[in-house]
Amino acid sequence: MGQFSGVCDRSLVILLFLGLQFPATAARGSRSDALQHGTSGTLPHFLQEPDDAYIIKSNPIKLKCRARPALQIFFKCNGEWVHQSQHQSQEHTDQGTGLKIREVMINVSRQQVEDFHGPEDYWCLCVAWSHLGTSKSRKATLRIAYLRKNFEQDPQGREVPIKGMIVLHCRPPEGVPVAEVEWLKNEEPVGSDGNINTRADHNLIIQKARLSDSGNYTCLASNIVAKRRSLTATVVVFVNGGWSLWTDWSACNVRCGRGVQKRSRTCTNPAPLNGGTFCEGMSVQKSTCNALCPVDGGWGEWTEWTVCSAECARQRRRECTAPEPKHGGRRCDGATLGTDNCTGGLCTQSLEVSSDVALYSGLAAGVVTVVVLIVAVTLYRRNQSEYGVDVIDSSALTGGFQSFSFKTACQGNPLLINSSQQPDLTVSRTYTSPICFQDSMDKELISQEPSLFDPLPDLKVKVHSSFMVSLGVSERGAEYHTQKAHPQTFPRGLAPDYSGVGLEGTLRGRREKTLLGPLAPSTPSRPPLRTAGVFGHAGGRLVVPNTGVSLLVPHGGIAVDTTWEMYMVINQEDSSSSTLSEERQEVLLSPEVTYGPLGLDLSCPVAMTIAHCAEVAADNWSIRLKRQTQDNKWEEVMSVEEESTSCYCLLEAQCCHLLLEHPGRYALVGEPLSQEAVKRLRLAVFGSADNTNPLGYSLRVYCVDDTPYAFQEVASAERVRGGCLLEEPKTLLFRGNSLSLQLSIQDVPQFLWSIKPFTTCQEFSFSQVWASNQHPLQCAFSLERYSPASSQLSCKISVRQVKGQEQILQVYTSVVESEKEVVPFFTQSDCTITSQMGSRAFKIPLSIRQRICATFDTANAKGKDWQLLAQKLCIDRNLCYFARQESPSAVILSLWEAQHQDTGDLDSLASALEEIGKVHSTHSTSSRTSTQTTTRTTATLGRSTEELDAEFT
């Protein structure tokens, strides 16, 4: 380049020398040279300057310059002259002006640009010469064009509600020149409009999402080098479901007495779409209704006999007014008019008259005799009519009919009878009031008690008149016969056996054997909690509300055309002494639950869910399932950690799901294996005013096992005594380290309140807490305010185990009734439904359940499909139990139903089936059929929530 510069300088020197050497010649040709070479006073003017350019791949760049007038044009790049040999020059004359136009071009290679290392980009410019001097062109920048492969930020898929805003971010790869961004939806370009903006810093913004905006979005970046595609982002616009209006209330489902009416609504306003949430709340509402019962008519008392007529007859009447038939009740059976012969048949209507004196004398004597007999009979009958009874067989009253004393229980339990005394069949008693029926099932229970109402099966006792009124029943209703249960309702003639389980709807006072042991004491301190229902082939579910206890009867477990009246009872008696083993130091972890009846015949196991209070996160417990035998002893059924073919146990953090085949009483017990064993305690503080002291206030702190059943007992007792829950209950982890539990009250305002001395700190021993066995522990703090104006109470109650966990119960309440804010005892939304029958009790629709069982119960090349189903549902322990079942898949689904009865998360089941389908698709062609079936089943589970709702209802 320096050599070329010297050459140019020498050329200029030569030109100047020639101009000085030949001045005359220059003068002579000055005019023509000025026109030809531009000596008219103008510098070179560039007609074309070099442009900025990008080197694409290995292709060189051509730079051009064109100037007028110009003796020479040379390129200068990065401050150095380009060699003359690299220039390509052309020269011609402008026809209009006659001036010389010179055009020069050079090539710049990629290697030249890459080899340059300077403070700025590679640049080139042109320098043009004329007689008057030089001119420079603009600088042209040369850069190597490229586009990286990876996006700095890919768009992310999202789910947005309808009319929500969608923002997809995209940062294209680094490139020269800067890449331009274009958005594609389902491989089609997305244009901007009033709702869609694609020019906001490469981002895609949709102001109000529509259903049509769902799709696969791709960010496309491009420059002169290449095009790059981002990862695809899936946008789903969903619609959350909304409830329709309630339908009208249905008619009462019973013709008489207390029944149920309901109304429904559907999740169709709008219906959930694209995974939108289903409507929260109940689709069916139920309400109690009372239908007027038909009242059958009853005969009133007979009137007095009329005077004996000429035909030797007398009459008496009675009216059907005790009671009158109402609401479609039956009228009285029998005659309204009663007739009788006045003389007992001695009177005749025609007498032959004779003049024989002897005949008249004899006739007179006979009349006197008849009159005496009539008077005697009349007196005798009047004496009997005072009792108002006409007994066909007097031995029937003395030897075959016994009456019982009943108490009216119409207000609460429909058949609540005094159970503190057993009936004495040797003493005759009278009914104090009529029996009150409120439920059809209770009527059936009464009608099936032959030992009470028909002691002699073949004997009939007919009662009339005032004796009927004293009993409180009608003449028609006073005839009782033994009624046997329908053979289709209780197979093999078995009536439901509620004895020993304390059912409130049965007649107490019977001395029979219990389901698994002797009858409980006649007056238990805490009556059992129970629920019952009649189940058929469709199965169903029993729930004891607010206790964490439920029973699932699977579909098909009961034979076709057969029904069983099943029940479930939570025992509240203190029977832990026989339940627990002192040698093992066992602790009762759950309530004792009984299900029956005893003769229950099922083709597959039922699923029972029981809540427990053990902290099972660590291996510090040995938990066992126990069952009560017929001799009132408890035997171990299985250990939770072991495998068994007779029972299945799925232990979770809060509850235990059991697959049981034999009815009876069950309980979970635990043996601590170390001092790190932990029981969960639920702590609650209640408050109420002191009835004996107008300025007093009582705080009661309860420590119970952390089960819904244990806390329900506390809440029920406090509701009766008017207590108010002052703070949400808290959970305390109580360790088996033999250390006590201490309770203390703190931060009591000393100038406003005083506390009973020596009660600020109280303590429960370790054995009291550890072996509480579902019984609540209570301590009370008695406070008194100094002035009636002090209406607010604030303090803290500390509950802590020595060298253990501590919980603080914060109390802030008003002691004035009108200012209190009551904290609800329970947060459960529906605590009234105790039984559900048929498809509404199950989360999985019957058609899908049958399809799953048909698919996975059969073997294929990979092995037992139900084993893979159990593995994907995370219940693959103790597979030997499922292997012995007739339909392993059905039992697995029943356990899944029990495990998900609250959430009903069908997505987890659908995901498991989808994973199984993917696994099967990698095997041989023989598994294609089961794969297709699994895929269809998965699609059905996730296709339409409306179909699932229709299946449930």
CSV table of N, CA and C in Angstrom, one decimal, residues 753-810:
chain,number,residue,atom,x,y,z
A,753,TRP,N,-58.6,-8.3,84.8
A,753,TRP,CA,-59.1,-9.6,85.1
A,753,TRP,C,-58.3,-10.2,86.2
A,754,SER,N,-58.9,-11.1,87.0
A,754,SER,CA,-58.2,-11.9,88.0
A,754,SER,C,-58.5,-13.4,87.7
A,755,ILE,N,-57.5,-14.2,88.0
A,755,ILE,CA,-57.6,-15.7,87.7
A,755,ILE,C,-57.6,-16.4,89.0
A,756,LYS,N,-58.3,-17.5,89.0
A,756,LYS,CA,-58.4,-18.3,90.3
A,756,LYS,C,-57.0,-18.7,90.7
A,757,PRO,N,-56.6,-18.6,91.9
A,757,PRO,CA,-55.2,-18.9,92.4
A,757,PRO,C,-54.9,-20.4,92.1
A,758,PHE,N,-53.6,-20.6,91.9
A,758,PHE,CA,-53.0,-21.9,91.7
A,758,PHE,C,-53.6,-22.6,90.5
A,759,THR,N,-54.1,-21.9,89.5
A,759,THR,CA,-54.6,-22.6,88.3
A,759,THR,C,-54.0,-22.1,87.0
A,760,THR,N,-53.0,-21.2,87.1
A,760,THR,CA,-52.4,-20.6,85.9
A,760,THR,C,-51.6,-21.6,85.2
A,761,CYS,N,-51.1,-22.6,85.8
A,761,CYS,CA,-50.3,-23.7,85.2
A,761,CYS,C,-50.9,-25.0,85.6
A,762,GLN,N,-51.2,-25.8,84.6
A,762,GLN,CA,-51.8,-27.2,84.9
A,762,GLN,C,-51.0,-28.2,84.0
A,763,GLU,N,-51.2,-29.4,84.4
A,763,GLU,CA,-50.4,-30.5,83.8
A,763,GLU,C,-51.1,-31.8,83.6
A,764,PHE,N,-50.9,-32.4,82.5
A,764,PHE,CA,-51.4,-33.8,82.3
A,764,PHE,C,-50.2,-34.7,82.3
A,765,SER,N,-50.3,-35.8,83.0
A,765,SER,CA,-49.2,-36.8,83.0
A,765,SER,C,-49.1,-37.5,81.6
A,766,PHE,N,-48.0,-38.1,81.4
A,766,PHE,CA,-47.7,-38.7,80.1
A,766,PHE,C,-48.7,-39.8,79.8
A,767,SER,N,-49.0,-40.6,80.8
A,767,SER,CA,-49.9,-41.7,80.6
A,767,SER,C,-51.3,-41.3,80.3
A,768,GLN,N,-51.7,-40.1,80.9
A,768,GLN,CA,-53.1,-39.6,80.5
A,768,GLN,C,-53.2,-39.2,79.1
A,769,VAL,N,-52.1,-38.6,78.6
A,769,VAL,CA,-52.2,-38.1,77.2
A,769,VAL,C,-51.9,-39.3,76.2
A,770,TRP,N,-50.9,-40.1,76.5
A,770,TRP,CA,-50.5,-41.1,75.6
A,770,TRP,C,-51.6,-42.2,75.4
A,771,ALA,N,-52.3,-42.5,76.5
A,771,ALA,CA,-53.3,-43.6,76.4
A,771,ALA,C,-54.7,-43.0,76.6
A,772,SER,N,-54.9,-41.8,76.0
A,772,SER,CA,-56.2,-41.2,76.1
A,772,SER,C,-57.3,-42.0,75.4
A,773,ASN,N,-56.9,-42.7,74.4
A,773,ASN,CA,-57.9,-43.6,73.7
A,773,ASN,C,-59.1,-42.9,73.2
A,774,GLN,N,-59.0,-41.8,72.5
A,774,GLN,CA,-60.1,-41.1,71.9
A,774,GLN,C,-60.9,-40.3,72.9
A,775,HIS,N,-60.5,-40.3,74.2
A,775,HIS,CA,-61.3,-39.6,75.2
A,775,HIS,C,-60.7,-38.2,75.4
A,776,PRO,N,-61.5,-37.2,75.4
A,776,PRO,CA,-60.9,-35.8,75.5
A,776,PRO,C,-60.3,-35.5,76.9
A,777,LEU,N,-59.2,-34.9,76.9
A,777,LEU,CA,-58.6,-34.3,78.2
A,777,LEU,C,-59.0,-32.9,78.3
A,778,GLN,N,-59.4,-32.4,79.4
A,778,GLN,CA,-59.9,-31.0,79.6
A,778,GLN,C,-59.3,-30.4,80.8
A,779,CYS,N,-58.9,-29.1,80.7
A,779,CYS,CA,-58.5,-28.3,81.8
A,779,CYS,C,-59.2,-27.0,81.7
A,780,ALA,N,-59.5,-26.4,82.8
A,780,ALA,CA,-60.3,-25.1,82.8
A,780,ALA,C,-59.5,-24.0,83.5
A,781,PHE,N,-59.7,-22.8,83.0
A,781,PHE,CA,-59.1,-21.6,83.7
A,781,PHE,C,-60.3,-20.7,84.0
A,782,SER,N,-60.5,-20.4,85.3
A,782,SER,CA,-61.6,-19.6,85.7
A,782,SER,C,-61.1,-18.2,85.9
A,783,LEU,N,-61.7,-17.2,85.2
A,783,LEU,CA,-61.3,-15.8,85.3
A,783,LEU,C,-62.5,-15.0,85.8
A,784,GLU,N,-62.2,-13.8,86.4
A,784,GLU,CA,-63.3,-12.9,86.8
A,784,GLU,C,-62.8,-11.5,86.5
A,785,ARG,N,-63.7,-10.7,85.9
A,785,ARG,CA,-63.4,-9.3,85.6
A,785,ARG,C,-63.7,-8.4,86.8
A,786,TYR,N,-62.9,-7.4,86.9
A,786,TYR,CA,-63.1,-6.5,88.0
A,786,TYR,C,-64.3,-5.6,87.8
A,787,SER,N,-64.7,-5.3,86.6
A,787,SER,CA,-65.7,-4.3,86.3
A,787,SER,C,-66.6,-4.8,85.2
A,788,PRO,N,-67.9,-4.6,85.2
A,788,PRO,CA,-68.8,-5.0,84.1
A,788,PRO,C,-68.4,-4.3,82.8
A,789,ALA,N,-67.7,-3.2,82.9
A,789,ALA,CA,-67.3,-2.4,81.7
A,789,ALA,C,-66.2,-3.2,80.9
A,790,SER,N,-65.5,-4.1,81.5
A,790,SER,CA,-64.4,-4.8,80.8
A,790,SER,C,-65.1,-6.0,80.0
A,791,SER,N,-65.3,-5.7,78.8
A,791,SER,CA,-66.0,-6.7,78.0
A,791,SER,C,-65.1,-7.5,77.0
A,792,GLN,N,-63.8,-7.2,77.0
A,792,GLN,CA,-62.9,-7.9,76.1
A,792,GLN,C,-61.9,-8.7,76.9
A,793,LEU,N,-61.6,-9.8,76.4
A,793,LEU,CA,-60.6,-10.7,77.1
A,793,LEU,C,-59.5,-11.1,76.0
A,794,SER,N,-58.3,-10.8,76.3
A,794,SER,CA,-57.2,-11.3,75.4
A,794,SER,C,-56.1,-11.9,76.3
A,795,CYS,N,-55.7,-13.1,75.9
A,795,CYS,CA,-54.6,-13.8,76.6
A,795,CYS,C,-54.1,-14.9,75.7
A,796,LYS,N,-53.0,-15.6,76.1
A,796,LYS,CA,-52.4,-16.7,75.4
A,796,LYS,C,-52.5,-17.9,76.3
A,797,ILE,N,-52.7,-19.1,75.7
A,797,ILE,CA,-52.6,-20.3,76.4
A,797,ILE,C,-51.5,-21.2,75.7
A,798,SER,N,-50.5,-21.5,76.5
A,798,SER,CA,-49.4,-22.3,76.0
A,798,SER,C,-49.6,-23.7,76.3
A,799,VAL,N,-49.5,-24.6,75.3
A,799,VAL,CA,-49.6,-26.0,75.5
A,799,VAL,C,-48.3,-26.6,75.0
A,800,ARG,N,-47.5,-27.3,75.9
A,800,ARG,CA,-46.2,-27.8,75.5
A,800,ARG,C,-45.9,-29.1,76.2
A,801,GLN,N,-45.2,-29.9,75.5
A,801,GLN,CA,-44.7,-31.1,76.1
A,801,GLN,C,-43.3,-30.8,76.6
A,802,VAL,N,-43.0,-31.3,77.8
A,802,VAL,CA,-41.6,-31.1,78.3
A,802,VAL,C,-40.6,-31.7,77.3
A,803,LYS,N,-39.6,-30.9,76.9
A,803,LYS,CA,-38.6,-31.2,75.9
A,803,LYS,C,-39.3,-31.7,74.6
A,804,GLY,N,-40.3,-31.0,74.3
A,804,GLY,CA,-41.1,-31.3,73.0
A,804,GLY,C,-41.6,-30.1,72.4
A,805,GLN,N,-42.7,-30.3,71.6
A,805,GLN,CA,-43.2,-29.2,70.8
A,805,GLN,C,-44.2,-28.3,71.6
A,806,GLU,N,-44.3,-27.1,71.2
A,806,GLU,CA,-45.2,-26.1,71.9
A,806,GLU,C,-46.1,-25.5,70.9
A,807,GLN,N,-47.4,-25.3,71.3
A,807,GLN,CA,-48.4,-24.5,70.5
A,807,GLN,C,-49.0,-23.4,71.4
A,808,ILE,N,-49.2,-22.3,70.7
A,808,ILE,CA,-49.8,-21.1,71.4
A,808,ILE,C,-51.2,-20.9,70.9
A,809,LEU,N,-52.2,-20.9,71.8
A,809,LEU,CA,-53.6,-20.6,71.4
A,809,LEU,C,-53.9,-19.2,71.8
A,810,GLN,N,-54.1,-18.4,70.8
A,810,GLN,CA,-54.4,-16.9,71.1
A,810,GLN,C,-55.8,-16.7,71.3
